[in-house]
Structures are given as structure tokens and as C-alpha cells.
Tab-separated table of C-alpha atoms in Angstrom:
chain	number	residue	atom	x	y	z
A	34	MET	CA	152.606	37.191	87.748
A	35	SER	CA	152.605	37.733	91.558
A	36	SER	CA	154.590	40.973	91.095
A	37	VAL	CA	151.953	42.213	88.510
A	38	GLN	CA	148.980	41.417	90.906
A	39	THR	CA	150.659	43.320	93.756
A	40	GLU	CA	151.168	46.277	91.628
A	41	THR	CA	147.687	46.272	90.425
A	42	SER	CA	146.379	46.043	94.077
A	43	SER	CA	148.422	48.925	95.188
A	44	VAL	CA	147.126	50.981	92.441
A	45	SER	CA	143.475	50.369	93.270
A	46	LYS	CA	143.934	50.999	97.050
A	47	ALA	CA	145.455	54.107	96.506
A	48	LYS	CA	143.223	56.949	97.574
A	49	LEU	CA	142.558	60.002	95.717
A	50	THR	CA	143.626	63.503	97.102
A	51	LYS	CA	141.739	66.367	97.612
A	52	GLN	CA	142.473	67.964	94.571
A	53	ASP	CA	141.453	65.012	92.489
A	54	HIS	CA	138.126	64.989	93.899
A	55	LEU	CA	137.772	68.775	93.331
A	56	ASN	CA	138.852	68.251	89.430
A	57	ALA	CA	136.411	65.454	89.080
A	58	TYR	CA	133.543	67.658	90.335
A	59	ASN	CA	134.756	70.400	88.141
A	60	LYS	CA	134.814	68.237	85.107
A	61	LEU	CA	131.235	67.126	85.636
A	62	ARG	CA	130.310	70.802	86.098
A	63	GLN	CA	131.909	72.085	83.001
A	64	ARG	CA	130.305	69.198	81.009
A	65	MET	CA	126.771	70.399	82.371
A	66	LYS	CA	127.330	73.634	81.058
A	67	ASN	CA	128.275	72.630	77.791
A	68	GLN	CA	125.185	70.677	77.477
A	69	LEU	CA	122.702	73.489	78.612
A	70	LYS	CA	121.677	74.298	74.640
A	71	LEU	CA	120.393	70.584	74.586
A	72	ALA	CA	118.360	70.867	77.810
A	73	ALA	CA	116.862	74.344	76.751
A	74	LYS	CA	115.541	72.334	73.678
A	75	GLY	CA	114.231	69.561	75.632
A	76	GLU	CA	116.600	67.121	74.410
A	77	GLY	CA	118.809	66.337	77.353
A	78	SER	CA	116.957	63.644	79.184
A	79	ALA	CA	119.520	61.091	78.582
A	80	LEU	CA	122.249	63.322	79.641
A	81	SER	CA	120.502	64.402	82.591
A	82	LEU	CA	120.313	60.731	83.833
A	83	SER	CA	124.097	60.293	82.838
A	84	ASN	CA	124.862	63.363	85.094
A	85	ILE	CA	123.150	61.919	87.985
A	86	GLU	CA	124.754	58.531	87.616
A	87	GLU	CA	128.330	60.221	87.540
A	88	LEU	CA	127.177	62.313	90.400
A	89	LYS	CA	126.338	59.229	92.432
A	90	ARG	CA	129.678	57.473	91.394
A	91	LEU	CA	131.489	60.549	92.808
A	92	TYR	CA	129.717	60.748	95.997
A	93	ASN	CA	130.125	56.821	96.654
A	94	ALA	CA	134.008	57.402	96.215
A	95	LEU	CA	133.702	59.972	98.946
A	96	GLU	CA	131.866	57.773	101.180
A	97	LYS	CA	134.166	54.913	100.355
A	98	GLU	CA	137.302	56.730	101.318
A	99	LYS	CA	135.530	58.271	104.313
A	100	VAL	CA	136.462	61.993	103.143
A	101	ARG	CA	135.200	64.468	105.437
A	102	ASP	CA	136.498	67.537	104.114
A	103	THR	CA	133.701	70.203	104.104
A	104	LYS	CA	134.987	71.844	101.109
A	105	ILE	CA	134.534	68.722	98.736
A	106	HIS	CA	130.933	68.007	100.383
A	107	LEU	CA	130.059	71.743	99.573
A	108	GLU	CA	131.521	71.186	96.034
A	109	ASP	CA	129.142	68.035	95.718
A	110	SER	CA	126.068	70.059	96.963
A	111	GLU	CA	126.541	72.824	94.564
A	112	VAL	CA	127.277	70.377	91.587
A	113	PHE	CA	124.351	68.262	92.834
A	114	LYS	CA	122.116	71.564	92.683
A	115	GLU	CA	123.169	72.596	89.006
A	116	ALA	CA	122.456	68.873	87.867
A	117	SER	CA	118.860	69.359	89.615
A	118	ASP	CA	118.542	72.668	87.639
A	119	PHE	CA	119.694	70.937	84.417
A	120	ALA	CA	116.960	68.314	84.616
A	121	ALA	CA	114.426	70.903	85.631
A	122	LEU	CA	115.133	73.048	82.519
A	123	ASN	CA	115.158	69.965	80.354
A	124	ALA	CA	111.750	68.958	81.786
A	125	ARG	CA	110.385	72.361	81.144
A	126	ASN	CA	111.083	72.321	77.468
A	127	LEU	CA	110.203	68.670	76.866
A	128	ARG	CA	108.058	68.230	73.845
A	129	PHE	CA	105.445	65.240	74.461
A	130	GLY	CA	105.187	62.989	71.544
A	131	GLU	CA	108.723	63.410	70.288
A	132	GLY	CA	111.594	61.177	70.753
A	133	GLY	CA	109.506	58.350	72.366
A	134	ILE	CA	108.116	60.576	75.378
A	135	ALA	CA	104.288	60.514	75.583
A	136	LEU	CA	101.572	60.634	77.947
A	137	ASP	CA	98.502	58.280	77.988
A	138	GLU	CA	95.373	60.845	77.864
A	139	ARG	CA	93.105	58.481	79.782
A	140	ASP	CA	95.670	57.767	82.521
A	141	VAL	CA	96.163	61.554	83.035
A	142	LEU	CA	92.406	61.854	83.363
A	143	LYS	CA	92.137	58.794	85.718
A	144	ARG	CA	95.015	60.255	87.980
A	145	LEU	CA	93.025	63.718	88.051
A	146	ARG	CA	89.750	62.054	89.000
A	147	LYS	CA	91.701	60.434	91.896
A	148	TYR	CA	93.241	63.571	93.081
A	149	ALA	CA	90.199	65.365	93.190
A	150	ALA	CA	87.733	62.612	94.193
A	151	THR	CA	85.310	63.347	97.315
A	152	ASP	CA	83.466	59.828	97.112
A	153	SER	CA	84.686	56.474	98.013
A	154	SER	CA	83.206	54.974	94.939
A	155	ILE	CA	85.355	56.698	92.531
A	156	LEU	CA	88.495	55.670	94.279
A	157	SER	CA	87.240	52.083	94.169
A	158	ASP	CA	86.678	52.574	90.504
A	159	ILE	CA	90.047	53.560	89.822
A	160	VAL	CA	91.735	50.876	91.778
A	161	LYS	CA	89.551	48.371	89.785
A	162	GLU	CA	90.792	49.596	86.642
A	163	ASP	CA	94.278	49.527	87.787
A	164	GLN	CA	93.762	45.778	88.580
A	165	ASP	CA	92.178	44.845	85.219
A	166	GLY	CA	94.986	46.702	83.407
A	167	GLY	CA	92.474	48.796	81.591
A	168	ASP	CA	89.814	51.546	81.915
A	169	ALA	CA	86.401	50.578	83.585
A	170	TYR	CA	84.838	53.139	81.441
A	171	GLY	CA	86.435	51.528	78.414
A	172	GLU	CA	87.109	53.466	75.129
A	173	GLY	CA	83.871	51.867	73.503
A	174	ASN	CA	81.645	53.321	76.163
A	175	GLU	CA	81.712	56.775	74.915
A	176	ASP	CA	77.877	57.088	75.397
A	177	GLU	CA	78.187	56.095	79.142
A	178	ASP	CA	80.922	58.818	79.398
A	179	GLU	CA	78.533	61.419	78.373
A	180	GLU	CA	75.713	60.159	80.500
A	181	LEU	CA	78.099	60.051	83.648
A	182	ILE	CA	79.402	63.787	82.828
A	183	THR	CA	75.709	65.317	82.476
A	184	ASP	CA	74.929	63.471	85.881
A	185	GLU	CA	74.770	65.977	88.626
A	186	TYR	CA	75.343	63.713	91.408
A	187	THR	CA	78.595	62.295	89.693
A	188	PHE	CA	79.671	65.852	88.924
A	189	ASN	CA	79.595	66.865	92.575
A	190	LYS	CA	81.741	63.913	93.500
A	191	VAL	CA	84.801	65.917	92.247
A	192	ASN	CA	86.163	68.565	94.199
A	193	TRP	CA	86.398	71.103	91.496
A	194	LEU	CA	87.805	73.694	93.867
A	195	LYS	CA	90.863	71.503	94.749
A	196	LEU	CA	91.389	70.786	91.098
A	197	GLY	CA	91.389	74.643	90.318
A	198	VAL	CA	93.581	75.557	92.894
A	199	LEU	CA	95.938	72.925	91.393
A	200	TYR	CA	95.612	74.139	87.877
A	201	HIS	CA	96.291	77.809	89.251
A	202	GLN	CA	99.476	76.575	90.793
A	203	ILE	CA	101.180	74.872	87.882
A	204	SER	CA	99.599	76.487	84.929
A	205	LYS	CA	101.166	79.754	83.297
A	206	LYS	CA	97.639	80.982	81.818
A	207	PRO	CA	96.516	84.192	83.432
A	208	ILE	CA	93.401	83.989	85.664
A	209	SER	CA	90.214	85.513	84.170
A	210	VAL	CA	88.362	88.320	86.180
A	211	ASP	CA	84.987	89.296	86.377
A	212	PHE	CA	85.159	92.997	86.820
A	213	LEU	CA	86.578	93.550	83.456
A	214	ASN	CA	83.271	94.736	81.868
A	215	GLY	CA	82.526	96.779	78.735
A	216	PRO	CA	84.558	97.053	75.354
A	217	LEU	CA	88.340	97.176	75.446
A	218	ALA	CA	88.469	98.931	72.252
A	219	ASN	CA	87.857	102.862	72.246
A	220	GLU	CA	84.139	103.438	71.092
A	221	LYS	CA	83.274	106.418	68.838
A	222	LYS	CA	81.544	109.148	70.626
A	223	ARG	CA	77.819	109.726	69.312
A	224	ALA	CA	76.937	113.373	68.598
A	225	THR	CA	74.534	114.753	70.885
A	226	ASN	CA	72.797	118.117	70.893
A	227	ARG	CA	74.500	120.395	73.431
A	228	THR	CA	72.417	122.539	75.742
A	229	ARG	CA	73.186	126.220	76.105
A	230	ASN	CA	74.117	127.541	79.487
A	231	ILE	CA	71.294	129.722	80.701
A	232	ASP	CA	72.311	133.324	81.982
A	233	ASP	CA	71.160	133.368	85.834
A	234	THR	CA	72.893	136.510	86.409
A	235	ARG	CA	70.368	138.970	85.338
A	236	GLY	CA	67.942	138.315	88.236
A	237	GLY	CA	70.533	138.213	90.995
A	238	ARG	CA	72.001	141.581	92.689
A	239	SER	CA	74.869	143.562	91.097
A	240	THR	CA	77.780	144.487	93.298
A	241	THR	CA	80.573	147.431	92.787
A	242	ALA	CA	84.175	146.352	93.312
A	243	ARG	CA	85.707	148.368	96.109
A	244	HIS	CA	88.039	151.233	94.854
A	245	VAL	CA	91.497	150.408	96.108
A	246	GLU	CA	94.234	153.147	96.688
A	247	ALA	CA	98.011	152.899	96.194
A	248	SER	CA	98.266	153.672	100.044
A	249	ASP	CA	95.935	150.613	100.903
A	250	VAL	CA	98.054	148.226	98.759
A	251	ALA	CA	101.173	149.460	100.476
A	252	GLN	CA	99.350	149.300	104.117
A	253	ASP	CA	98.357	145.468	103.470
A	254	GLU	CA	102.092	144.846	102.524
A	255	GLU	CA	103.196	145.732	105.962
A	256	LYS	CA	100.770	143.142	107.527
A	257	ASN	CA	102.521	140.058	106.408
A	258	THR	CA	103.834	137.274	108.264
A	259	ALA	CA	107.510	138.632	108.974
A	260	TYR	CA	105.669	142.111	110.073
A	261	MET	CA	103.383	139.978	112.384
A	262	VAL	CA	106.512	137.960	113.905
A	263	ARG	CA	108.382	141.278	114.796
A	264	LEU	CA	105.246	142.458	116.160
A	265	VAL	CA	104.850	139.435	118.644
A	266	TYR	CA	108.481	139.541	119.728
A	267	ASP	CA	108.395	143.063	120.234
A	268	LYS	CA	105.386	142.701	122.783
A	269	TYR	CA	107.277	139.952	124.227
A	270	LEU	CA	110.168	142.029	124.862
A	271	LYS	CA	107.872	144.798	126.567
A	272	LYS	CA	106.434	142.269	128.884
A	273	GLU	CA	109.785	140.145	129.490
A	274	SER	CA	110.448	138.919	132.990
A	275	LYS	CA	113.180	136.699	134.581
A	276	GLU	CA	110.383	134.111	135.537
A	277	GLU	CA	109.715	131.280	132.942
A	278	ILE	CA	106.395	131.799	131.072
A	279	ASN	CA	103.848	129.013	130.499
A	280	PHE	CA	103.774	128.434	126.791
A	281	PHE	CA	100.081	128.280	126.571
A	282	LYS	CA	99.417	131.356	128.335
A	283	PHE	CA	101.984	133.074	126.076
A	284	PHE	CA	100.092	132.270	122.886
A	285	ILE	CA	96.470	131.618	123.726
A	286	ASN	CA	94.120	134.552	123.371
A	287	PRO	CA	90.875	133.916	125.454
A	288	HIS	CA	88.921	136.162	123.198
A	289	SER	CA	89.878	134.834	119.719
A	290	PHE	CA	90.705	131.395	118.797
A	291	ALA	CA	91.793	132.561	115.303
A	292	GLN	CA	94.307	134.796	117.181
A	293	SER	CA	95.450	132.026	119.060
A	294	VAL	CA	96.408	129.846	116.149
A	295	GLU	CA	98.008	132.872	114.496
A	296	ASN	CA	100.250	133.482	117.647
A	297	LEU	CA	101.203	129.608	117.767
A	298	PHE	CA	102.109	130.240	114.084
A	299	TYR	CA	104.282	133.224	114.634
A	300	THR	CA	105.823	131.792	117.803
A	301	SER	CA	106.992	129.071	116.015
A	302	PHE	CA	109.115	131.284	113.590
A	303	LEU	CA	110.596	132.710	116.818
A	304	ILE	CA	111.590	129.500	118.075
A	305	LYS	CA	113.055	128.460	114.494
A	306	ASP	CA	115.202	131.749	114.105
A	307	GLY	CA	116.750	131.086	117.798
A	308	ARG	CA	114.980	134.388	119.484
A	309	LEU	CA	112.720	132.148	121.619
A	310	LYS	CA	113.413	128.635	123.120
A	311	LEU	CA	110.939	126.142	124.337
A	312	TYR	CA	111.517	123.799	127.123
A	313	THR	CA	110.136	121.787	129.892
A	314	GLY	CA	109.948	123.965	133.019
A	315	LYS	CA	110.481	123.020	136.667
A	316	SER	CA	106.710	122.480	136.920
A	317	GLY	CA	106.902	119.866	134.288
A	318	VAL	CA	104.973	122.129	131.752
A	319	PRO	CA	106.071	123.812	128.316
A	320	CYS	CA	107.629	127.170	129.022
A	321	ILE	CA	109.154	129.719	126.934
A	322	SER	CA	111.691	132.285	127.406
A	323	ARG	CA	114.126	134.332	125.339
A	324	VAL	CA	117.490	133.188	124.389
A	325	SER	CA	120.168	135.042	126.009
A	326	GLN	CA	123.193	136.797	124.401
A	327	LYS	CA	125.431	134.302	125.919
A	328	GLU	CA	123.612	131.467	124.203
A	329	LEU	CA	123.678	133.131	121.015
A	330	GLU	CA	127.439	133.339	121.411
A	331	GLN	CA	127.963	129.764	122.397
A	332	ILE	CA	125.981	128.758	119.351
A	333	LYS	CA	127.904	130.723	116.766
A	334	LEU	CA	131.178	129.278	118.403
A	335	ASP	CA	130.161	125.676	118.771
A	336	SER	CA	126.658	124.255	117.797
A	337	SER	CA	127.470	120.687	118.398
A	338	ASN	CA	126.272	120.729	122.320
A	339	ILE	CA	122.994	122.478	121.360
A	340	LEU	CA	120.183	119.820	121.559
A	341	SER	CA	117.278	120.667	119.181
A	342	SER	CA	114.189	118.738	118.066
A	343	HIS	CA	111.126	119.260	115.823
A	344	HIS	CA	107.615	118.761	116.715
A	345	ILE	CA	104.307	119.079	115.326
A	346	ALA	CA	101.658	121.004	117.342
A	347	THR	CA	97.932	119.808	117.252
A	348	PHE	CA	95.783	122.729	118.266
A	349	ASN	CA	91.990	122.811	117.688
A	350	TYR	CA	88.939	124.655	119.222
A	351	ASP	CA	88.296	122.016	122.115
A	352	VAL	CA	91.935	122.209	123.267
A	353	TRP	CA	91.683	125.948	123.222
A	354	GLN	CA	88.769	126.158	125.355
A	355	TYR	CA	90.231	123.373	127.637
A	356	PHE	CA	93.520	125.514	128.468
A	357	ILE	CA	91.500	128.758	129.059
A	358	GLN	CA	89.533	127.017	131.771
A	359	GLU	CA	92.374	124.872	133.139
A	360	LEU	CA	94.761	127.736	133.359
A	361	ASP	CA	92.161	130.567	134.005
A	362	ILE	CA	93.345	132.641	131.230
A	363	LYS	CA	91.616	135.951	131.404
A	364	GLU	CA	93.627	138.217	129.302
A	365	ALA	CA	96.034	137.706	126.356
A	366	PHE	CA	99.735	137.707	126.947
A	367	LEU	CA	100.420	139.102	123.385
A	368	GLY	CA	97.287	141.165	123.397
A	369	HIS	CA	94.094	141.397	121.507
A	370	ARG	CA	94.617	142.817	117.813
A	371	GLU	CA	91.414	144.752	116.541
A	372	GLY	CA	90.636	143.730	113.270
A	373	ILE	CA	88.073	141.647	111.044
A	374	GLU	CA	87.848	137.921	112.169
A	375	ASP	CA	87.108	135.373	110.038
A	376	GLN	CA	83.307	134.971	109.412
A	377	VAL	CA	80.976	133.058	107.184
A	378	PRO	CA	79.846	134.985	103.952
A	379	ALA	CA	76.737	136.776	103.638
A	380	GLU	CA	75.901	134.789	100.716
A	381	ASP	CA	75.965	131.349	102.747
A	382	PHE	CA	73.273	133.041	105.031
A	383	PHE	CA	71.098	133.758	101.922
A	384	GLU	CA	71.491	130.282	100.571
A	385	ASP	CA	70.199	128.775	103.957
A	386	PHE	CA	67.672	131.167	104.781
A	387	GLY	CA	66.307	132.105	101.283
A	388	ASP	CA	65.335	135.721	100.572
A	389	GLU	CA	65.292	136.473	104.255
A	390	GLU	CA	67.727	139.239	104.820
A	391	LEU	CA	70.204	139.182	107.543
A	392	GLU	CA	71.354	142.342	109.304
A	393	LEU	CA	75.035	142.729	109.417
A	394	ASN	CA	76.974	144.772	112.009
A	395	ASP	CA	78.925	147.341	109.773
A	396	HIS	CA	80.844	148.304	112.645
A	397	SER	CA	82.564	144.915	112.928
A	398	ASN	CA	83.201	144.757	109.055
A	399	GLU	CA	85.050	148.094	109.101
A	400	THR	CA	88.751	148.454	109.810
A	401	ASP	CA	90.277	150.986	111.724
A	402	THR	CA	92.815	152.439	109.203
A	403	THR	CA	94.055	155.219	111.436
A	404	ASN	CA	95.172	152.954	114.051
A	405	SER	CA	97.024	150.696	111.487
A	406	SER	CA	98.850	153.625	109.850
A	407	THR	CA	100.390	154.775	113.025
A	408	THR	CA	101.737	151.658	113.862
A	409	THR	CA	105.480	151.298	113.812
A	410	THR	CA	107.454	148.319	112.483
A	411	PRO	CA	109.177	146.591	115.394
A	412	SER	CA	112.691	145.363	114.874
A	413	PHE	CA	114.668	142.456	116.176
A	414	ASP	CA	117.698	144.834	116.835
A	415	GLU	CA	118.059	145.545	120.481
């Protein structure tokens, strides 16, 4: 008899191995996975309680044996999280009134009044109800309930905003908005009498389109962006010096803001194509100079050592006037191109001044076609 008791005590005192603990948690985890279908139907309340009890038993075994293995405790945390998810899934799918589970409607309303109460009298009434084991307003006092509901003072004792926030947090119903006015369905358009457009061109002035010759079209094709870029580069080569040129003095035309913007635009193409380079000079201001033949050969051999950057230039009328005064620019480095400047159309003046005729300078609106026809197209080739 004593030998049997000794064997029993030795078996009970034997500690479980690390693998035994892990197997027990894995077994519980597998069992919960097999029970997920019941939890999805809301029929796993008893199983959820059983899983939690089993999890408590496994953790007590760890505490009793003073197991400090982090891997086992990590497994315990993961299984505990899965048990919580199992219980939450079952709770979301519970159907009240089935399986002996139900909520008392008056008890729910009483707790809501306690949650949203702003007056101590409501809280005292609820405490009195709990002590009496019933409802102070009673099921037979329906008339009194209606009077209390219609009483404005009692209505204001409840924090309805707090109750609305609670409903917004836990309810799945969409919140209604006030700006969805008008019908949601398409309405049939009613037939309306269309008003005819009145021809107002009969009393206006008639103009004749200018006759364009084939030579004029060919001449205009020369004055494109590529042509102007080569023209600017050709003017720079004629005035090139060994000294660095101030970038603002290079492109600003003190006699024309529009041509200054054009020069800046054309200069950007020359810098992009590697004909000119823009850098900070010795005086700390932006300067421009020609890319030497040696630098071009170096770029062709190895372009990894070449530092390049991208900049967006902002240039307006005030900046243009400021640099003209600050740098005392008297003449344009790239010269002034004679031609038609951008002007306000005459029709706009007629709209502003009514029928008053404005005299326009015909000489400023005519282009000198003889000069443009004799201009030779410059080339980048040296």
C-alpha cells in the first residue's frame, strides 16, 4: 500500500516539459478554431466560458511550476487573444430571447437614464428603484410616464448629446445629414419654350480677313522657339568675353518686359542643351558663361562627376523693374528685337469707352518685313 502511494505522489509531482505546455495550448487553440462556426451563429456562449476556464487552468499550471520561458508565455498571450476574439464574435451574433438570454427593457432604460442624467434627483430615484427591487415609475403608471416625458424640465435633465455620442459610437446605423435636400430620383424635365438667339452682328462693323501669301507663312515658320534660341546664342557668341556675365544683365531688356521673359525662356533651353552654364560667381550672384570644349568632352567621357540641378524661375514685372534700378541696366545685352509687342486689343477699349474712337498708331502695328527677310539663321556649329 505504501509503495502505491509513493508512485502516485511521484507522478503528481512530475513537472510538465516545455513541449507539454505548448501542446496543451495548441490543443486549446485547435478546439477554438473548430468551434468558430458556432460562435458565428451566436451559439458559443458556453463554449467561450469553457475555453476561458481551460485557459485559466493552463496558466495556473505555469504559475505553480514557476515557468519563466518566454516562448510559453507568448503562446499563452496569443491563445488568450484568440479566446477573446472568440467571445467577441459570439457576442456580436447573439440573438436575445433565444437560449434563455434576454434583457429587461426597463432595466436598459433605467441604466441609460443613469448614464445621461444631469440632475441628482434622477440618480436618487434610480437608487431608490434598486433598493425597492422594482421600478419607481411602475408598470401601472403609464399616465405618469407620459406626463414626465412631456415635461420640459424633466426632458432637460437628460444629457441628450452624451446619449447621442454613445449611440454614434456603438450603433452601426448611418448618420443622417441635413444637406441632402431635393429628390433622389431623376425628375422628368418639363417642356419649355426655347427663345431664339437674336442676330446682333448686323449692326456691328464688318472686317475683312488679311490676305496671307505663301511667303508670309514660310517667314513665320522661321520665328519659332528653335530659331530664337539659336539667335540668342549667336548674339552671345558675338559679345562673348572671358569675364563672367551677370545672369540678370544677360537676359533683362530694360526697354521690354515681354522680351526679358522671352530671353529667360530661351536661356533656359541653352542651359538645358549644355551650351551655357549657370553658376554662382565670385561675387555671390548668379553668373552665366559658355561651356568650354574641354568640359563638353569631359561630359561625353564621364558625366558622373557633373553636378546638375533643376530650378524654377519666378519673374514678374516688379522684379524686372527692381533689377533694372539695382543693376543700373541701360541697354539689353541680347539687344532689342523690333516687332509687335503684346497689346490690349482695340475691342476692349471700345467696350470700356463706348462709341468713342481711339486713335491707334499704325506705325507701331506694322512689322518690318524687309529686315526679317534678310536675317540669316544662326547655327550652333562653330
